[in-house]
mmCIF file of C-alpha atoms in Angstrom:
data_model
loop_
_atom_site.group_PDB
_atom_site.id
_atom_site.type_symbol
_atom_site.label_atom_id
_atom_site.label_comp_id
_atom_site.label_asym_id
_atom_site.label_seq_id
_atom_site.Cartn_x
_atom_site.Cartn_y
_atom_site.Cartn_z
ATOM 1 C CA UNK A 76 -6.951 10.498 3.078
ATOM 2 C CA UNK A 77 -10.078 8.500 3.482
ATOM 3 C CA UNK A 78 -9.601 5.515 5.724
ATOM 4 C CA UNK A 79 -10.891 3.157 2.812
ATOM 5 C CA UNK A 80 -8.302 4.445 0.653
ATOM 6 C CA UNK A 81 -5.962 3.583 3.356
ATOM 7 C CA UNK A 82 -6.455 0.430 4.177
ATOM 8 C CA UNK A 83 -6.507 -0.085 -0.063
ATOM 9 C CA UNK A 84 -3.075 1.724 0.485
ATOM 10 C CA UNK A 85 -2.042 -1.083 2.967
ATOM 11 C CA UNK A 86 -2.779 -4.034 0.856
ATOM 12 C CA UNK A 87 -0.870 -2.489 -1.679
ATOM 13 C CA UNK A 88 1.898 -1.720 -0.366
ATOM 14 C CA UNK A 89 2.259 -4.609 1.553
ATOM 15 C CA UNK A 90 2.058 -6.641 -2.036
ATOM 16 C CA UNK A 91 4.813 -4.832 -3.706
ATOM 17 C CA UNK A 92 6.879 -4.896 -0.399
ATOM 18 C CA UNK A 93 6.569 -9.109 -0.006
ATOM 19 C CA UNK A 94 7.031 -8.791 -4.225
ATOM 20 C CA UNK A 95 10.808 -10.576 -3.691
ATOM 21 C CA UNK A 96 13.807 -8.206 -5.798
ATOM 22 C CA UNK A 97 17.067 -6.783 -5.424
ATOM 23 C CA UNK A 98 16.006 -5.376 -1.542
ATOM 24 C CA UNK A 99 14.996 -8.354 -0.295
ATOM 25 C CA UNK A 100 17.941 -10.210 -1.464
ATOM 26 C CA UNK A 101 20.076 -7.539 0.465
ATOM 27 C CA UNK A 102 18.358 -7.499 3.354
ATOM 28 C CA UNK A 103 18.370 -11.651 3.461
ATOM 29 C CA UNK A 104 22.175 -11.062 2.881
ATOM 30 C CA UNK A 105 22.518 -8.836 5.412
ATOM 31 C CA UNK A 106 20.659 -10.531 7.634
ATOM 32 C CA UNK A 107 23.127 -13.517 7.244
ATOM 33 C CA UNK A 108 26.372 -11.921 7.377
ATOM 34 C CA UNK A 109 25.771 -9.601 10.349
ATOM 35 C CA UNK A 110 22.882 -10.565 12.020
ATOM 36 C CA UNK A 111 19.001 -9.688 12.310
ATOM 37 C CA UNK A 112 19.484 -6.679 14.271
ATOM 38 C CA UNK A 113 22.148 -4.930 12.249
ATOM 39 C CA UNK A 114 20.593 -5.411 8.781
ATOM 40 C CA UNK A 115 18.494 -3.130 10.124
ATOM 41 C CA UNK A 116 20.936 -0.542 8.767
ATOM 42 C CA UNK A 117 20.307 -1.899 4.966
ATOM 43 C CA UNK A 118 16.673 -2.042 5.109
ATOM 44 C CA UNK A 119 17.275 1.795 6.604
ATOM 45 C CA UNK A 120 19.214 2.551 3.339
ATOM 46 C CA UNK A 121 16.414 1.348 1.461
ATOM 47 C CA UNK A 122 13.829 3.096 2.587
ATOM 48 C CA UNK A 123 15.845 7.058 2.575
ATOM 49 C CA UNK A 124 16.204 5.584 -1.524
ATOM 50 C CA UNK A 125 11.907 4.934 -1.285
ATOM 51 C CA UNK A 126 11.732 8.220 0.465
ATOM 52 C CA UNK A 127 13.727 9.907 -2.506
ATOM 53 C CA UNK A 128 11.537 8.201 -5.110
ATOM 54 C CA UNK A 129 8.501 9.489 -3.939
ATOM 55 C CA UNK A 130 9.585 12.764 -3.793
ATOM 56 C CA UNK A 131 11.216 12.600 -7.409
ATOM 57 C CA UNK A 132 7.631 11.721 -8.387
ATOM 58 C CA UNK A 133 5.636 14.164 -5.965
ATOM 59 C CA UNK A 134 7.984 16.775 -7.734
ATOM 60 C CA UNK A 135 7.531 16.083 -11.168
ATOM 61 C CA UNK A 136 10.673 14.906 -11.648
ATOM 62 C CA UNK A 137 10.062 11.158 -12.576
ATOM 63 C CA UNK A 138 8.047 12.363 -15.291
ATOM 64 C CA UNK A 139 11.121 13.789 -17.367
ATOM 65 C CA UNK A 140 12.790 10.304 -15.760
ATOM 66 C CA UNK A 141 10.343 8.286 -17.580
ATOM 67 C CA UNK A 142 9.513 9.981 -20.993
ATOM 68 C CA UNK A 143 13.486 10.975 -21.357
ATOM 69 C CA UNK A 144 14.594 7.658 -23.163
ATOM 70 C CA UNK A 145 18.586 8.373 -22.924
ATOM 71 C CA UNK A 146 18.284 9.113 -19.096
ATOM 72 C CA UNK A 147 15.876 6.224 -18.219
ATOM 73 C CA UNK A 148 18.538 3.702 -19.971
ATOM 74 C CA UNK A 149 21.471 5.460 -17.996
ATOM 75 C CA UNK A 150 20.122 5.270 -14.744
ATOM 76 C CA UNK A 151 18.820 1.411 -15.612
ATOM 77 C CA UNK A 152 22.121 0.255 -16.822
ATOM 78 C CA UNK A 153 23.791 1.911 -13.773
ATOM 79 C CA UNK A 154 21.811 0.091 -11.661
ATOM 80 C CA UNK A 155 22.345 -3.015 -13.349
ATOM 81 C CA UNK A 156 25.546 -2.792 -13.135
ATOM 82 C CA UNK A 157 25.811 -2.089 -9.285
ATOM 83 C CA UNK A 158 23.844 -5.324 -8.755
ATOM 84 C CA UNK A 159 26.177 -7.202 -11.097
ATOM 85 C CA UNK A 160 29.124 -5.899 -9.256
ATOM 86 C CA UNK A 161 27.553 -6.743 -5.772
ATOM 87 C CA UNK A 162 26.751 -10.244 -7.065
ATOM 88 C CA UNK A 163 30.487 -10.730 -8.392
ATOM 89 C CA UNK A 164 31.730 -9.397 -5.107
ATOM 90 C CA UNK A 165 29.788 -11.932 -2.924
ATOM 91 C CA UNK A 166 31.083 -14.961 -5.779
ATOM 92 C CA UNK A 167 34.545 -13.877 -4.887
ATOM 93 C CA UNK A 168 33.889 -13.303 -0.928
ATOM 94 C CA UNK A 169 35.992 -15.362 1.151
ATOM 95 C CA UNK A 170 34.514 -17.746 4.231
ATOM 96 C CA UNK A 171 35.077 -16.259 7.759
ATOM 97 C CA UNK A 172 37.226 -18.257 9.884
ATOM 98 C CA UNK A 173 35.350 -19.231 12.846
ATOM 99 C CA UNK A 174 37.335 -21.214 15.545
ATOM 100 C CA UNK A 175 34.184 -21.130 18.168
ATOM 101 C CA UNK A 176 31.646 -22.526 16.183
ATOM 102 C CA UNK A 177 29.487 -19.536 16.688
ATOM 103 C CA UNK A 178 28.288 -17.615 13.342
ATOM 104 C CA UNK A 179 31.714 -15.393 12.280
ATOM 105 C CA UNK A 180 31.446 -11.980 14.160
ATOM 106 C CA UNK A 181 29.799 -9.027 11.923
ATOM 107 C CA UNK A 182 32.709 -6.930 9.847
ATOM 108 C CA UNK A 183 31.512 -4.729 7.707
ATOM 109 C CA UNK A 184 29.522 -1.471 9.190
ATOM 110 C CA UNK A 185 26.278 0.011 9.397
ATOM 111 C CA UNK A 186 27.109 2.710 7.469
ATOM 112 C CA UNK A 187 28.371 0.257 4.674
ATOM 113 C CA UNK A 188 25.626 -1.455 4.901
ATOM 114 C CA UNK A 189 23.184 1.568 4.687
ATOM 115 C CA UNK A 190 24.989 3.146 1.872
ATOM 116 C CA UNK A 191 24.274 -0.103 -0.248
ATOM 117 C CA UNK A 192 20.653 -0.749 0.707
ATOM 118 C CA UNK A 193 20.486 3.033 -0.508
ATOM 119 C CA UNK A 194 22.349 2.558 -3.725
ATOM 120 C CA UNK A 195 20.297 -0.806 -4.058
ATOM 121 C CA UNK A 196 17.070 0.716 -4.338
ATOM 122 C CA UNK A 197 17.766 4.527 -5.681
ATOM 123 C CA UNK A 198 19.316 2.741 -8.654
ATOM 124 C CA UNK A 199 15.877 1.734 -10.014
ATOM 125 C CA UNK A 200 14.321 3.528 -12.565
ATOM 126 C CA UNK A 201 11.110 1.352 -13.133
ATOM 127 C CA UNK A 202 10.601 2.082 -9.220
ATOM 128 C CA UNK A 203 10.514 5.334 -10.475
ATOM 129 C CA UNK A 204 8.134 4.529 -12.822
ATOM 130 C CA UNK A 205 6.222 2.535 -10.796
ATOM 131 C CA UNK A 206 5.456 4.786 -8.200
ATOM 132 C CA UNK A 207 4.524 7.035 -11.506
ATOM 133 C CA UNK A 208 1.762 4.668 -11.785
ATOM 134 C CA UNK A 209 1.269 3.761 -8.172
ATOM 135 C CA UNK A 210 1.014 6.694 -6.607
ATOM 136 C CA UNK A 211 -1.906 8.852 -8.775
ATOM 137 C CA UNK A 212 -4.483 5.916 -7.616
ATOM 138 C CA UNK A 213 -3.748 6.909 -3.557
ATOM 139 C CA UNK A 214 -3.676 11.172 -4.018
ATOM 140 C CA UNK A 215 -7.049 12.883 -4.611
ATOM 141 C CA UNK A 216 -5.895 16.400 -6.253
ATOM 142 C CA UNK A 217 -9.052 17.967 -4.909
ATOM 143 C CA UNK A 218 -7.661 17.667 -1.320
ATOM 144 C CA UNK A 219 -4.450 18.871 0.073
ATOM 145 C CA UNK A 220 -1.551 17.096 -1.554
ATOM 146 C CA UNK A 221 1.182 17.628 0.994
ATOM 147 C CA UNK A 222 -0.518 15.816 3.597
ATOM 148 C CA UNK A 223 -1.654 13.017 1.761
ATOM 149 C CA UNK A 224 2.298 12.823 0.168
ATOM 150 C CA UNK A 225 3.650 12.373 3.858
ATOM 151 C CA UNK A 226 0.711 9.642 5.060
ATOM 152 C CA UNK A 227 1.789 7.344 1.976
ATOM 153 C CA UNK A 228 5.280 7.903 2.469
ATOM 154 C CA UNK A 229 5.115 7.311 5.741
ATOM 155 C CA UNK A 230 2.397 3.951 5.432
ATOM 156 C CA UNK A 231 4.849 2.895 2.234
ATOM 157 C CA UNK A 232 8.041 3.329 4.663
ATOM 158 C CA UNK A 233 6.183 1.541 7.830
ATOM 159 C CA UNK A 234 5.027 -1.747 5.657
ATOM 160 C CA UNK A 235 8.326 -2.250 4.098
ATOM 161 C CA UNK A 236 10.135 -2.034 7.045
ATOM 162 C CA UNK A 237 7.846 -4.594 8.425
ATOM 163 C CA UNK A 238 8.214 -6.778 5.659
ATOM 164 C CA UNK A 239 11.763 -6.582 5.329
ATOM 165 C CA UNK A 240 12.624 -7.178 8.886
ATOM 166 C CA UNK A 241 10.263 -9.598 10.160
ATOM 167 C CA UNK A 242 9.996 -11.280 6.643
ATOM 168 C CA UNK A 243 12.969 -11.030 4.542
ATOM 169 C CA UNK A 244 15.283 -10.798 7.745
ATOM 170 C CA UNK A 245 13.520 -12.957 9.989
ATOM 171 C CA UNK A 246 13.435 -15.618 7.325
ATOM 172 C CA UNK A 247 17.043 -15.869 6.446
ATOM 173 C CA UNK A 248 17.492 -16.492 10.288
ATOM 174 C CA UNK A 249 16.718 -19.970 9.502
ATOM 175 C CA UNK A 250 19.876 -20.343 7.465
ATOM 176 C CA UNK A 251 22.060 -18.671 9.796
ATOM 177 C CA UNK A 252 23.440 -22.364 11.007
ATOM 178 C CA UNK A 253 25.215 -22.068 7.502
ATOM 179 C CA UNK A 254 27.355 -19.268 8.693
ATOM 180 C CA UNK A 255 28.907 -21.233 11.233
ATOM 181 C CA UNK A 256 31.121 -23.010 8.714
ATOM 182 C CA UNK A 257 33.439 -22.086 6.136
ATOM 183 C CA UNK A 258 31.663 -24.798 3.745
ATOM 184 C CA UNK A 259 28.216 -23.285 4.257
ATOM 185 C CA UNK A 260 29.545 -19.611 3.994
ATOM 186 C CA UNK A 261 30.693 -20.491 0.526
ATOM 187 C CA UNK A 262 27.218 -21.776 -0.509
ATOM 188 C CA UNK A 263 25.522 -18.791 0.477
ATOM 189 C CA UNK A 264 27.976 -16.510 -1.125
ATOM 190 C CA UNK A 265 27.526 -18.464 -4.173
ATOM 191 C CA UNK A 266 23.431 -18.098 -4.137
ATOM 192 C CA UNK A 267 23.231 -14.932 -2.833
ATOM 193 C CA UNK A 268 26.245 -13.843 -5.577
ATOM 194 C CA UNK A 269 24.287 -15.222 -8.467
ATOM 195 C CA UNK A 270 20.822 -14.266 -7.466
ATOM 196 C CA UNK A 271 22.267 -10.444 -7.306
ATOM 197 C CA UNK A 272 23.728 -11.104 -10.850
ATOM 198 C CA UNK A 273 20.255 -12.299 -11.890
ATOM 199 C CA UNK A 274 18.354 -9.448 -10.958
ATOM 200 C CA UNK A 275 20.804 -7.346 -12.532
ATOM 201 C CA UNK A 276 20.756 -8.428 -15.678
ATOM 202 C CA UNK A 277 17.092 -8.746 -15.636
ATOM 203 C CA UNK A 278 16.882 -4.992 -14.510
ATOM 204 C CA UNK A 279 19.089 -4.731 -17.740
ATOM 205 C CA UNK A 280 17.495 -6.842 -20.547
ATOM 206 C CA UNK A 281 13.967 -6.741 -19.189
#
């Protein structure tokens, strides 16, 4: 890949990464409820899921994903669904009591957390579809494909780490104070509950 076409690869990427949606508002969440460091684990979900897309695409697959009406809508509604039910599940969360006045210890795992950051982003057929349209401006068919597959999986991978990390992450850091009480626990389950629902249903009717 020429370096030009990288560096048009970076801005890109970087873009759609900082583009807020459904895995920046788990990673923020993350970030809140167990810390910077181990929302690491969702943002790693999220990427294996980005890794998966591209290949779907590399391999033909998100072709059939994209011109196959009945399959598109399945997979969309799915994912809808998910985000609905991850939205209703932080409405009904209940506060962490907190008798230190620290932020409440982290409970749930990294493996919990990775398996929803994966779910979070796999469940997205227009990313499918995106990448359908994304990817064919980066890959030059004249030169070796597998090669130029890996360096914009790899530069995708790198910049959305980055972004969701020291962005995403980083930023809800400044609302951690919140966590420290029951009262502000509440709040953030409530706007973090209703801006999953949100994106759900515009995943849905969009």
């Amino acid at each position: 890949m020429q370096f030009s076409l990288w560096l048009a690869l970076v801005g890109a990427g970087a873009m759609i990464s900082l583009t807020p949606g459904a895995g920046a508002i788990n990673t923020m969440s993350n970030a809140l409820t167990s810390g910077f460091r181990r929302s690491f684990w969702g943002i790693l979900g999220q990427q294996v899921a980005l890794v998966i897309h591209v290949v779907i695409v590399a391999a033909g697959v998100g072709i059939l994903v994209s011109q196959t009406p009945v399959l598109f809508m399945l997979i969309r509604y799915v994912g809808a669904a998910y985000l609905v039910y991850l939205g209703i599940r932080q409405l009904l969360a209940k506060p962490v009591k907190n008798d230190g006045g620290d932020s409440p210890a982290a409970l749930e795992s990294g493996f919990s957390m990775f398996r929803r950051g994966l779910w979070v982003n796999l469940l997205n057929p227009k990313a499918i579809v995106f990448f359908l349209a994304f990817m064919p401006q980066f890959i030059r068919p004249d030169e070796p494909l597998l090669p130029q597959y890996v360096i914009l999986t790899i530069t995708v991978v790198v910049i959305d780490i980055i972004v969701m990390w020291f962005v995403f992450a980083a930023g809800a850091k400044q609302l951690k104070h919140l966590t420290a009480s029951e009262h502000g626990q509440l709040v953030l389950n409530r706007i973090f509950g209703v801006l999953f629902i949100v994106v759900g249903a515009l995943l849905a009717l969009v």
